PDB file of C-alpha atoms and ligand atoms in Angstrom:
ATOM      1  CA  MET A   1     -22.412   5.096  15.055  1.00 38.00           C
ATOM      2  CA  THR A   2     -23.843   2.605  12.584  1.00 42.00           C
ATOM      3  CA  ASP A   3     -24.897  -1.018  12.821  1.00 71.00           C
ATOM      4  CA  ASN A   4     -22.161  -2.068  10.400  1.00 89.00           C
ATOM      5  CA  LYS A   5     -19.131  -3.835  11.759  1.00 97.00           C
ATOM      6  CA  VAL A   6     -15.842  -1.945  11.572  1.00 98.00           C
ATOM      7  CA  ALA A   7     -12.553  -3.035  10.008  1.00 98.00           C
ATOM      8  CA  LEU A   8      -9.249  -1.173  10.266  1.00 99.00           C
ATOM      9  CA  ILE A   9      -6.779  -2.239   7.582  1.00 99.00           C
ATOM     10  CA  THR A  10      -3.212  -0.973   7.565  1.00 99.00           C
ATOM     11  CA  GLY A  11      -1.689  -0.309   4.149  1.00 98.00           C
ATOM     12  CA  ALA A  12      -5.100  -0.242   2.492  1.00 99.00           C
ATOM     13  CA  SER A  13      -4.400   2.457  -0.092  1.00 98.00           C
ATOM     14  CA  ARG A  14      -2.930  -0.019  -2.585  1.00 98.00           C
ATOM     15  CA  GLY A  15      -2.333  -3.673  -3.355  1.00 98.00           C
ATOM     16  CA  ILE A  16      -3.470  -6.423  -0.999  1.00 98.00           C
ATOM     17  CA  GLY A  17      -4.786  -4.046   1.683  1.00 99.00           C
ATOM     18  CA  ARG A  18      -6.966  -2.199  -0.812  1.00 99.00           C
ATOM     19  CA  ALA A  19      -8.447  -5.480  -2.097  1.00 99.00           C
ATOM     20  CA  CYS A  20      -9.157  -6.572   1.499  1.00 99.00           C
ATOM     21  CA  ALA A  21     -10.922  -3.258   2.146  1.00 99.00           C
ATOM     22  CA  ILE A  22     -13.144  -3.724  -0.896  1.00 98.00           C
ATOM     23  CA  GLU A  23     -13.968  -7.346  -0.041  1.00 98.00           C
ATOM     24  CA  LEU A  24     -14.893  -6.484   3.558  1.00 98.00           C
ATOM     25  CA  ALA A  25     -16.925  -3.479   2.381  1.00 98.00           C
ATOM     26  CA  LYS A  26     -18.880  -5.825   0.101  1.00 98.00           C
ATOM     27  CA  ALA A  27     -19.581  -7.871   3.250  1.00 98.00           C
ATOM     28  CA  GLY A  28     -21.009  -4.722   4.877  1.00 98.00           C
ATOM     29  CA  TYR A  29     -18.052  -3.529   6.950  1.00 98.00           C
ATOM     30  CA  ASN A  30     -17.286   0.141   7.472  1.00 98.00           C
ATOM     31  CA  ILE A  31     -13.606   0.609   6.722  1.00 98.00           C
ATOM     32  CA  ALA A  32     -10.768   2.646   8.203  1.00 99.00           C
ATOM     33  CA  VAL A  33      -8.058   2.858   5.532  1.00 99.00           C
ATOM     34  CA  SER A  34      -4.529   3.329   6.874  1.00 98.00           C
ATOM     35  CA  TYR A  35      -1.714   4.431   4.597  1.00 98.00           C
ATOM     36  CA  ALA A  36       1.742   6.003   4.727  1.00 98.00           C
ATOM     37  CA  GLY A  37       1.849   8.840   2.197  1.00 98.00           C
ATOM     38  CA  ASN A  38       0.127   8.091  -1.105  1.00 98.00           C
ATOM     39  CA  ASP A  39      -2.827  10.490  -0.728  1.00 98.00           C
ATOM     40  CA  GLU A  40      -4.098   9.914  -4.252  1.00 98.00           C
ATOM     41  CA  ALA A  41      -4.319   6.128  -3.848  1.00 98.00           C
ATOM     42  CA  ALA A  42      -5.868   6.402  -0.368  1.00 98.00           C
ATOM     43  CA  ASN A  43      -8.500   8.903  -1.543  1.00 98.00           C
ATOM     44  CA  LYS A  44      -9.388   6.669  -4.499  1.00 98.00           C
ATOM     45  CA  THR A  45      -9.787   3.639  -2.199  1.00 98.00           C
ATOM     46  CA  VAL A  46     -11.991   5.626   0.184  1.00 99.00           C
ATOM     47  CA  ALA A  47     -14.156   6.870  -2.710  1.00 98.00           C
ATOM     48  CA  ASP A  48     -14.486   3.317  -4.093  1.00 98.00           C
ATOM     49  CA  LEU A  49     -15.519   2.029  -0.659  1.00 98.00           C
ATOM     50  CA  GLN A  50     -18.084   4.785  -0.252  1.00 98.00           C
ATOM     51  CA  ASP A  51     -19.476   3.866  -3.679  1.00 98.00           C
ATOM     52  CA  LEU A  52     -20.155   0.424  -2.180  1.00 98.00           C
ATOM     53  CA  GLY A  53     -22.423   2.132   0.365  1.00 98.00           C
ATOM     54  CA  VAL A  54     -20.276   1.840   3.495  1.00 98.00           C
ATOM     55  CA  LYS A  55     -18.585   4.442   5.660  1.00 98.00           C
ATOM     56  CA  ALA A  56     -14.880   4.827   4.900  1.00 98.00           C
ATOM     57  CA  LYS A  57     -12.173   7.207   6.064  1.00 98.00           C
ATOM     58  CA  ALA A  58      -8.422   7.435   5.452  1.00 99.00           C
ATOM     59  CA  TYR A  59      -5.814   7.649   8.227  1.00 99.00           C
ATOM     60  CA  LYS A  60      -2.310   8.720   7.263  1.00 99.00           C
ATOM     61  CA  PHE A  61       0.355   7.617   9.736  1.00 99.00           C
ATOM     62  CA  ASP A  62       3.510   5.536   9.980  1.00 99.00           C
ATOM     63  CA  VAL A  63       2.783   2.061  11.379  1.00 99.00           C
ATOM     64  CA  ALA A  64       6.364   1.968  12.694  1.00 98.00           C
ATOM     65  CA  ASP A  65       5.498   4.858  15.068  1.00 98.00           C
ATOM     66  CA  LYS A  66       4.041   3.493  18.323  1.00 98.00           C
ATOM     67  CA  ASP A  67       2.343   6.721  19.401  1.00 98.00           C
ATOM     68  CA  ALA A  68       0.883   7.352  15.943  1.00 99.00           C
ATOM     69  CA  CYS A  69      -0.591   3.829  15.927  1.00 99.00           C
ATOM     70  CA  ALA A  70      -2.156   4.291  19.371  1.00 98.00           C
ATOM     71  CA  LYS A  71      -3.682   7.610  18.304  1.00 98.00           C
ATOM     72  CA  ALA A  72      -4.999   6.199  15.029  1.00 99.00           C
ATOM     73  CA  VAL A  73      -6.673   3.226  16.743  1.00 98.00           C
ATOM     74  CA  GLU A  74      -8.253   5.582  19.281  1.00 98.00           C
ATOM     75  CA  ASP A  75      -9.433   7.954  16.520  1.00 98.00           C
ATOM     76  CA  VAL A  76     -10.941   5.068  14.531  1.00 98.00           C
ATOM     77  CA  ILE A  77     -12.824   3.708  17.550  1.00 98.00           C
ATOM     78  CA  THR A  78     -14.192   7.186  18.332  1.00 98.00           C
ATOM     79  CA  GLU A  79     -15.172   7.875  14.717  1.00 98.00           C
ATOM     80  CA  PHE A  80     -16.636   4.446  13.893  1.00 98.00           C
ATOM     81  CA  GLY A  81     -17.987   3.482  17.330  1.00 97.00           C
ATOM     82  CA  GLY A  82     -15.943   0.273  17.769  1.00 97.00           C
ATOM     83  CA  LEU A  83     -13.461  -2.036  16.111  1.00 98.00           C
ATOM     84  CA  ASP A  84     -14.303  -5.590  15.042  1.00 98.00           C
ATOM     85  CA  VAL A  85     -11.512  -6.528  12.633  1.00 98.00           C
ATOM     86  CA  LEU A  86      -7.895  -5.356  12.529  1.00 99.00           C
ATOM     87  CA  VAL A  87      -5.828  -6.387   9.524  1.00 99.00           C
ATOM     88  CA  ASN A  88      -2.110  -5.770  10.121  1.00 99.00           C
ATOM     89  CA  ASN A  89      -1.182  -5.623   6.449  1.00 98.00           C
ATOM     90  CA  ALA A  90       1.166  -2.660   5.845  1.00 98.00           C
ATOM     91  CA  GLY A  91       4.636  -3.791   4.897  1.00 98.00           C
ATOM     92  CA  ILE A  92       7.814  -2.904   3.063  1.00 98.00           C
ATOM     93  CA  THR A  93      10.889  -4.652   1.676  1.00 98.00           C
ATOM     94  CA  ARG A  94      14.525  -3.533   1.884  1.00 98.00           C
ATOM     95  CA  ASP A  95      16.179  -6.525   0.227  1.00 97.00           C
ATOM     96  CA  GLY A  96      19.865  -7.399   0.156  1.00 97.00           C
ATOM     97  CA  LEU A  97      22.124 -10.318   0.931  1.00 98.00           C
ATOM     98  CA  PHE A  98      22.813 -10.533   4.643  1.00 98.00           C
ATOM     99  CA  LEU A  99      26.551  -9.846   4.333  1.00 97.00           C
ATOM    100  CA  ARG A 100      25.672  -6.448   2.905  1.00 96.00           C
ATOM    101  CA  MET A 101      22.558  -5.721   4.996  1.00 98.00           C
ATOM    102  CA  ASN A 102      22.937  -2.661   7.197  1.00 98.00           C
ATOM    103  CA  ALA A 103      21.171  -2.028  10.497  1.00 98.00           C
ATOM    104  CA  GLU A 104      19.039   0.723   8.964  1.00 98.00           C
ATOM    105  CA  ASN A 105      17.425  -1.691   6.503  1.00 98.00           C
ATOM    106  CA  TRP A 106      17.071  -4.340   9.197  1.00 98.00           C
ATOM    107  CA  GLU A 107      15.308  -1.957  11.587  1.00 98.00           C
ATOM    108  CA  ALA A 108      13.085  -0.368   8.935  1.00 98.00           C
ATOM    109  CA  VAL A 109      11.658  -3.753   7.941  1.00 98.00           C
ATOM    110  CA  ILE A 110      11.348  -5.127  11.482  1.00 99.00           C
ATOM    111  CA  ASN A 111       9.657  -1.952  12.720  1.00 98.00           C
ATOM    112  CA  THR A 112       7.290  -1.541   9.775  1.00 99.00           C
ATOM    113  CA  ASN A 113       6.373  -5.213   9.299  1.00 98.00           C
ATOM    114  CA  LEU A 114       6.529  -6.657  12.833  1.00 99.00           C
ATOM    115  CA  SER A 115       6.606  -4.039  15.602  1.00 99.00           C
ATOM    116  CA  SER A 116       3.672  -2.355  13.849  1.00 99.00           C
ATOM    117  CA  ALA A 117       1.517  -5.392  14.628  1.00 99.00           C
ATOM    118  CA  PHE A 118       2.259  -4.922  18.331  1.00 98.00           C
ATOM    119  CA  TYR A 119       1.672  -1.157  18.132  1.00 99.00           C
ATOM    120  CA  MET A 120      -1.710  -1.619  16.401  1.00 99.00           C
ATOM    121  CA  SER A 121      -2.949  -4.732  18.208  1.00 98.00           C
ATOM    122  CA  ASN A 122      -2.164  -3.487  21.705  1.00 98.00           C
ATOM    123  CA  PRO A 123      -4.726  -0.652  21.766  1.00 98.00           C
ATOM    124  CA  ALA A 124      -7.157  -2.529  19.487  1.00 98.00           C
ATOM    125  CA  ILE A 125      -7.298  -5.522  21.815  1.00 98.00           C
ATOM    126  CA  LYS A 126      -8.268  -3.345  24.779  1.00 97.00           C
ATOM    127  CA  THR A 127     -11.470  -2.417  22.950  1.00 97.00           C
ATOM    128  CA  MET A 128     -12.023  -5.971  21.676  1.00 98.00           C
ATOM    129  CA  VAL A 129     -11.723  -7.353  25.227  1.00 98.00           C
ATOM    130  CA  LYS A 130     -14.387  -4.889  26.380  1.00 97.00           C
ATOM    131  CA  GLN A 131     -16.610  -5.871  23.421  1.00 96.00           C
ATOM    132  CA  ARG A 132     -15.859  -9.550  24.160  1.00 96.00           C
ATOM    133  CA  SER A 133     -15.294 -10.110  20.445  1.00 98.00           C
ATOM    134  CA  GLY A 134     -12.736  -9.313  17.805  1.00 98.00           C
ATOM    135  CA  CYS A 135     -10.642 -10.618  14.964  1.00 98.00           C
ATOM    136  CA  ILE A 136      -7.029  -9.838  14.102  1.00 99.00           C
ATOM    137  CA  ILE A 137      -5.434 -10.921  10.840  1.00 99.00           C
ATOM    138  CA  ASN A 138      -1.672 -10.551  10.364  1.00 99.00           C
ATOM    139  CA  MET A 139      -0.259 -10.466   6.832  1.00 99.00           C
ATOM    140  CA  SER A 140       2.742 -12.778   6.996  1.00 99.00           C
ATOM    141  CA  SER A 141       4.345 -14.369   3.917  1.00 98.00           C
ATOM    142  CA  ILE A 142       5.580 -17.700   2.598  1.00 98.00           C
ATOM    143  CA  VAL A 143       9.002 -16.135   3.153  1.00 98.00           C
ATOM    144  CA  GLY A 144       8.306 -16.238   6.911  1.00 98.00           C
ATOM    145  CA  VAL A 145       7.729 -19.982   6.566  1.00 98.00           C
ATOM    146  CA  MET A 146      10.519 -20.890   4.118  1.00 97.00           C
ATOM    147  CA  GLY A 147      13.121 -18.112   4.363  1.00 98.00           C
ATOM    148  CA  ASN A 148      14.435 -16.421   1.209  1.00 97.00           C
ATOM    149  CA  ALA A 149      17.941 -15.451   0.204  1.00 98.00           C
ATOM    150  CA  GLY A 150      18.221 -11.664   0.163  1.00 98.00           C
ATOM    151  CA  GLN A 151      15.387 -11.133   2.641  1.00 98.00           C
ATOM    152  CA  ALA A 152      16.749 -11.916   6.131  1.00 98.00           C
ATOM    153  CA  ASN A 153      15.037  -8.825   7.559  1.00 98.00           C
ATOM    154  CA  TYR A 154      11.708  -9.492   5.837  1.00 98.00           C
ATOM    155  CA  ALA A 155      11.743 -13.246   6.631  1.00 98.00           C
ATOM    156  CA  ALA A 156      12.510 -12.520  10.291  1.00 99.00           C
ATOM    157  CA  ALA A 157       9.621 -10.048  10.494  1.00 99.00           C
ATOM    158  CA  LYS A 158       7.171 -12.373   8.735  1.00 99.00           C
ATOM    159  CA  ALA A 159       8.214 -15.378  10.848  1.00 99.00           C
ATOM    160  CA  GLY A 160       7.864 -13.176  13.931  1.00 99.00           C
ATOM    161  CA  LEU A 161       4.295 -12.407  12.922  1.00 99.00           C
ATOM    162  CA  ILE A 162       3.525 -16.139  12.927  1.00 99.00           C
ATOM    163  CA  GLY A 163       4.764 -16.586  16.517  1.00 99.00           C
ATOM    164  CA  PHE A 164       2.901 -13.427  17.512  1.00 99.00           C
ATOM    165  CA  THR A 165      -0.296 -14.743  15.905  1.00 99.00           C
ATOM    166  CA  LYS A 166      -0.200 -18.138  17.607  1.00 99.00           C
ATOM    167  CA  THR A 167       0.591 -16.646  21.017  1.00 99.00           C
ATOM    168  CA  LEU A 168      -2.160 -14.027  20.878  1.00 98.00           C
ATOM    169  CA  ALA A 169      -4.599 -16.704  19.733  1.00 99.00           C
ATOM    170  CA  LYS A 170      -3.799 -18.738  22.858  1.00 98.00           C
ATOM    171  CA  GLU A 171      -3.997 -15.722  25.171  1.00 98.00           C
ATOM    172  CA  LEU A 172      -7.156 -14.190  23.744  1.00 98.00           C
ATOM    173  CA  GLY A 173      -9.326 -17.140  22.721  1.00 98.00           C
ATOM    174  CA  SER A 174     -11.146 -17.081  26.059  1.00 98.00           C
ATOM    175  CA  ARG A 175     -12.098 -13.456  25.326  1.00 98.00           C
ATOM    176  CA  ASN A 176     -13.642 -14.470  21.990  1.00 98.00           C
ATOM    177  CA  ILE A 177     -10.868 -12.726  20.065  1.00 98.00           C
ATOM    178  CA  ARG A 178      -9.518 -14.744  17.138  1.00 99.00           C
ATOM    179  CA  VAL A 179      -6.034 -14.135  15.746  1.00 99.00           C
ATOM    180  CA  ASN A 180      -4.852 -15.630  12.452  1.00 99.00           C
ATOM    181  CA  ALA A 181      -2.174 -15.029   9.852  1.00 99.00           C
ATOM    182  CA  ILE A 182      -2.162 -15.305   6.095  1.00 99.00           C
ATOM    183  CA  ALA A 183       0.967 -16.360   4.237  1.00 98.00           C
ATOM    184  CA  PRO A 184       0.601 -15.073   0.678  1.00 98.00           C
ATOM    185  CA  GLY A 185       2.804 -16.395  -2.085  1.00 98.00           C
ATOM    186  CA  PHE A 186       3.779 -14.099  -4.962  1.00 97.00           C
ATOM    187  CA  ILE A 187       0.966 -11.599  -5.430  1.00 98.00           C
ATOM    188  CA  GLN A 188       0.858  -9.040  -8.247  1.00 97.00           C
ATOM    189  CA  THR A 189       1.205  -5.639  -6.580  1.00 97.00           C
ATOM    190  CA  ASP A 190       3.656  -2.737  -6.614  1.00 96.00           C
ATOM    191  CA  MET A 191       5.796  -4.759  -4.173  1.00 95.00           C
ATOM    192  CA  THR A 192       6.443  -7.479  -6.764  1.00 95.00           C
ATOM    193  CA  LYS A 193       6.414  -5.359  -9.938  1.00 94.00           C
ATOM    194  CA  ASP A 194      10.054  -6.179 -10.725  1.00 93.00           C
ATOM    195  CA  LEU A 195       9.462  -9.963 -10.781  1.00 91.00           C
ATOM    196  CA  ASP A 196       8.939 -11.691 -14.131  1.00 92.00           C
ATOM    197  CA  PRO A 197       5.447 -13.263 -13.798  1.00 91.00           C
ATOM    198  CA  THR A 198       6.016 -15.924 -16.474  1.00 92.00           C
ATOM    199  CA  LYS A 199       9.272 -17.081 -14.918  1.00 92.00           C
ATOM    200  CA  MET A 200       7.801 -17.109 -11.395  1.00 92.00           C
ATOM    201  CA  ALA A 201       4.693 -19.003 -12.531  1.00 96.00           C
ATOM    202  CA  GLU A 202       6.800 -21.987 -13.653  1.00 95.00           C
ATOM    203  CA  HIS A 203       7.494 -22.813  -9.974  1.00 93.00           C
ATOM    204  CA  ILE A 204       3.887 -22.454  -8.803  1.00 97.00           C
ATOM    205  CA  PRO A 205       1.609 -25.521  -9.008  1.00 98.00           C
ATOM    206  CA  LEU A 206      -1.356 -23.362 -10.078  1.00 98.00           C
ATOM    207  CA  LYS A 207       0.909 -21.784 -12.768  1.00 97.00           C
ATOM    208  CA  ARG A 208       0.083 -18.168 -12.044  1.00 97.00           C
ATOM    209  CA  LEU A 209       0.923 -15.407  -9.614  1.00 97.00           C
ATOM    210  CA  GLY A 210      -1.786 -14.485  -7.131  1.00 98.00           C
ATOM    211  CA  MET A 211      -3.947 -11.392  -7.379  1.00 98.00           C
ATOM    212  CA  PRO A 212      -4.714  -9.127  -4.388  1.00 98.00           C
ATOM    213  CA  GLU A 213      -8.308 -10.405  -4.574  1.00 98.00           C
ATOM    214  CA  ASP A 214      -7.083 -13.958  -3.848  1.00 98.00           C
ATOM    215  CA  ILE A 215      -5.774 -12.729  -0.483  1.00 99.00           C
ATOM    216  CA  ALA A 216      -8.837 -10.563   0.145  1.00 99.00           C
ATOM    217  CA  LYS A 217     -11.111 -13.617  -0.122  1.00 98.00           C
ATOM    218  CA  ALA A 218      -9.042 -15.381   2.556  1.00 98.00           C
ATOM    219  CA  VAL A 219      -9.280 -12.295   4.784  1.00 98.00           C
ATOM    220  CA  LYS A 220     -13.037 -12.263   4.352  1.00 98.00           C
ATOM    221  CA  PHE A 221     -13.217 -15.961   5.225  1.00 98.00           C
ATOM    222  CA  LEU A 222     -11.206 -15.462   8.418  1.00 98.00           C
ATOM    223  CA  ALA A 223     -13.163 -12.340   9.407  1.00 98.00           C
ATOM    224  CA  VAL A 224     -16.681 -13.405   8.498  1.00 98.00           C
ATOM    225  CA  ASP A 225     -17.001 -17.182   8.245  1.00 97.00           C
ATOM    226  CA  GLY A 226     -14.068 -18.573  10.203  1.00 98.00           C
ATOM    227  CA  GLU A 227     -15.789 -18.422  13.561  1.00 98.00           C
ATOM    228  CA  TYR A 228     -14.006 -21.554  14.855  1.00 98.00           C
ATOM    229  CA  VAL A 229     -10.618 -20.712  13.339  1.00 98.00           C
ATOM    230  CA  THR A 230      -7.844 -19.177  15.407  1.00 99.00           C
ATOM    231  CA  GLY A 231      -4.050 -19.369  15.614  1.00 99.00           C
ATOM    232  CA  GLN A 232      -3.737 -20.533  12.005  1.00 98.00           C
ATOM    233  CA  VAL A 233      -1.407 -19.558   9.197  1.00 98.00           C
ATOM    234  CA  LEU A 234      -3.428 -19.779   6.022  1.00 98.00           C
ATOM    235  CA  GLY A 235      -1.217 -20.249   2.962  1.00 98.00           C
ATOM    236  CA  VAL A 236      -2.624 -18.509  -0.119  1.00 98.00           C
ATOM    237  CA  ASP A 237       0.161 -19.206  -2.564  1.00 98.00           C
ATOM    238  CA  GLY A 238      -1.048 -21.281  -5.500  1.00 98.00           C
ATOM    239  CA  GLY A 239       0.534 -24.339  -3.897  1.00 98.00           C
ATOM    240  CA  LEU A 240       4.060 -22.912  -3.760  1.00 97.00           C
ATOM    241  CA  VAL A 241       4.579 -24.221  -0.210  1.00 97.00           C
ATOM    242  CA  ILE A 242       3.520 -27.852  -0.167  1.00 95.00           C
TER     243      ILE A 242
HETATM  244  P1  NAP I   1       2.214  -2.611  -1.626  1.00 90.53           P
HETATM  245  O1  NAP I   1       1.432  -2.767  -2.877  1.00 90.53           O
HETATM  246  O2  NAP I   1       3.607  -2.120  -1.679  1.00 90.53           O
HETATM  247  O3  NAP I   1       1.356  -1.680  -0.630  1.00 90.53           O
HETATM  248  C1  NAP I   1       1.899  -1.366   0.613  1.00 90.53           C
HETATM  249  C2  NAP I   1       0.858  -0.667   1.453  1.00 90.53           C
HETATM  250  O4  NAP I   1       1.405  -0.462   2.766  1.00 90.53           O
HETATM  251  C3  NAP I   1       0.484   0.701   0.936  1.00 90.53           C
HETATM  252  O5  NAP I   1      -0.865   0.950   1.259  1.00 90.53           O
HETATM  253  C4  NAP I   1       1.399   1.642   1.723  1.00 90.53           C
HETATM  254  O6  NAP I   1       0.879   2.958   1.861  1.00 90.53           O
HETATM  255  C5  NAP I   1       1.407   0.934   3.065  1.00 90.53           C
HETATM  256  N1  NAP I   1       2.574   1.231   3.886  1.00 90.53           N
HETATM  257  C6  NAP I   1       3.876   0.992   3.589  1.00 90.53           C
HETATM  258  N2  NAP I   1       4.663   1.418   4.590  1.00 90.53           N
HETATM  259  C7  NAP I   1       3.842   1.937   5.539  1.00 90.53           C
HETATM  260  C8  NAP I   1       4.052   2.577   6.779  1.00 90.53           C
HETATM  261  N3  NAP I   1       5.287   2.738   7.289  1.00 90.53           N
HETATM  262  N4  NAP I   1       2.981   3.023   7.472  1.00 90.53           N
HETATM  263  C9  NAP I   1       1.725   2.862   6.975  1.00 90.53           C
HETATM  264  N5  NAP I   1       1.461   2.258   5.803  1.00 90.53           N
HETATM  265  C10 NAP I   1       2.508   1.816   5.097  1.00 90.53           C
HETATM  266  O7  NAP I   1       2.291  -4.006  -0.822  1.00 90.53           O
HETATM  267  P2  NAP I   1       1.448  -5.354  -1.000  1.00 90.53           P
HETATM  268  O8  NAP I   1       2.117  -6.199  -1.997  1.00 90.53           O
HETATM  269  O9  NAP I   1       0.002  -5.037  -1.139  1.00 90.53           O
HETATM  270  O10 NAP I   1       1.725  -6.035   0.423  1.00 90.53           O
HETATM  271  C11 NAP I   1       0.824  -5.934   1.515  1.00 90.53           C
HETATM  272  C12 NAP I   1       1.311  -6.865   2.614  1.00 90.53           C
HETATM  273  O11 NAP I   1       1.341  -8.203   2.123  1.00 90.53           O
HETATM  274  C13 NAP I   1       2.728  -6.567   3.116  1.00 90.53           C
HETATM  275  O12 NAP I   1       2.811  -6.804   4.492  1.00 90.53           O
HETATM  276  C14 NAP I   1       3.567  -7.577   2.376  1.00 90.53           C
HETATM  277  O13 NAP I   1       4.764  -7.883   3.061  1.00 90.53           O
HETATM  278  C15 NAP I   1       2.619  -8.755   2.345  1.00 90.53           C
HETATM  279  N6  NAP I   1       2.932  -9.727   1.299  1.00 90.53           N
HETATM  280  C16 NAP I   1       2.947  -9.342  -0.010  1.00 90.53           C
HETATM  281  C17 NAP I   1       3.256 -10.286  -0.979  1.00 90.53           C
HETATM  282  C18 NAP I   1       3.281  -9.942  -2.443  1.00 90.53           C
HETATM  283  O14 NAP I   1       3.694 -10.825  -3.244  1.00 90.53           O
HETATM  284  N7  NAP I   1       2.853  -8.759  -2.861  1.00 90.53           N
HETATM  285  C19 NAP I   1       3.556 -11.598  -0.600  1.00 90.53           C
HETATM  286  C20 NAP I   1       3.540 -11.939   0.742  1.00 90.53           C
HETATM  287  C21 NAP I   1       3.213 -10.987   1.685  1.00 90.53           C
HETATM  288  P3  NAP I   1       1.154   4.111   0.711  1.00 90.53           P
HETATM  289  O15 NAP I   1       0.275   3.761  -0.459  1.00 90.53           O
HETATM  290  O16 NAP I   1       0.767   5.386   1.357  1.00 90.53           O
HETATM  291  O17 NAP I   1       2.617   4.026   0.379  1.00 90.53           O
END
């Protein structure tokens, strides 16, 4: 047990999740780092967080596995002594035009990007209700707002997260639990490594792709300073959706 607040971030070994972990650690949070299989990246993130003077531990499990999520949340609460912030960030893409999209790719994306938020939030909220405080941040996408050819599965999952966010915010506000979503635009991570940044930037009012740190700052705002903010979808996209 420490006096630091505790954040559990799914998919925190790399990319946006890793940047969120570092930003919240700088704000004094102890961090539980979830990841799927990249031990090297997870260990590096944990070491970098510990260098910032906070407690950090990695948890390897599949966010699409309900029982694994329940166990991980329980383990984190036991190890860290509570849970103040849950960031449902882990996600994958399995792109393809709908006419050629098979059920396997549909289910993989829905389970990993949407059902995971239910699997993680369900046990987390039980502790937050007892604490009478908590904050959940769901990593949606501009694609969940606008749709995107070739991403019916991903857009459905990300749009689902927005409905999930607004509903939980209404149900849990009286318990002092805030629930928000972030809709990132194109952010430079492994997920977008095949996109041409110069070509993409032409369509973005701020004329650049986002960096993981741009999203991490929004997560920190919602977790730390946004005490009167709930049920919102915060676009962090360089003005792409206006
Ligand atoms: P990324 O660089 O590909 O990193 C994905 C992270 O999720 C990794 O930590 C990975 O763990 C973890 N992960 C993947 N599948 C998992 C599973 N089944 N169980 C547990 N962890 C799993 O992705 P990113 O670009 O940072 O994206 C993070 C989130 O932001 C995603 O939800 C994504 O949809 C969303 N987003 C991204 C963009 C963008 O432009 N990049 C835009 C909008 C929204 P391992 O390292 O172990 O594989």
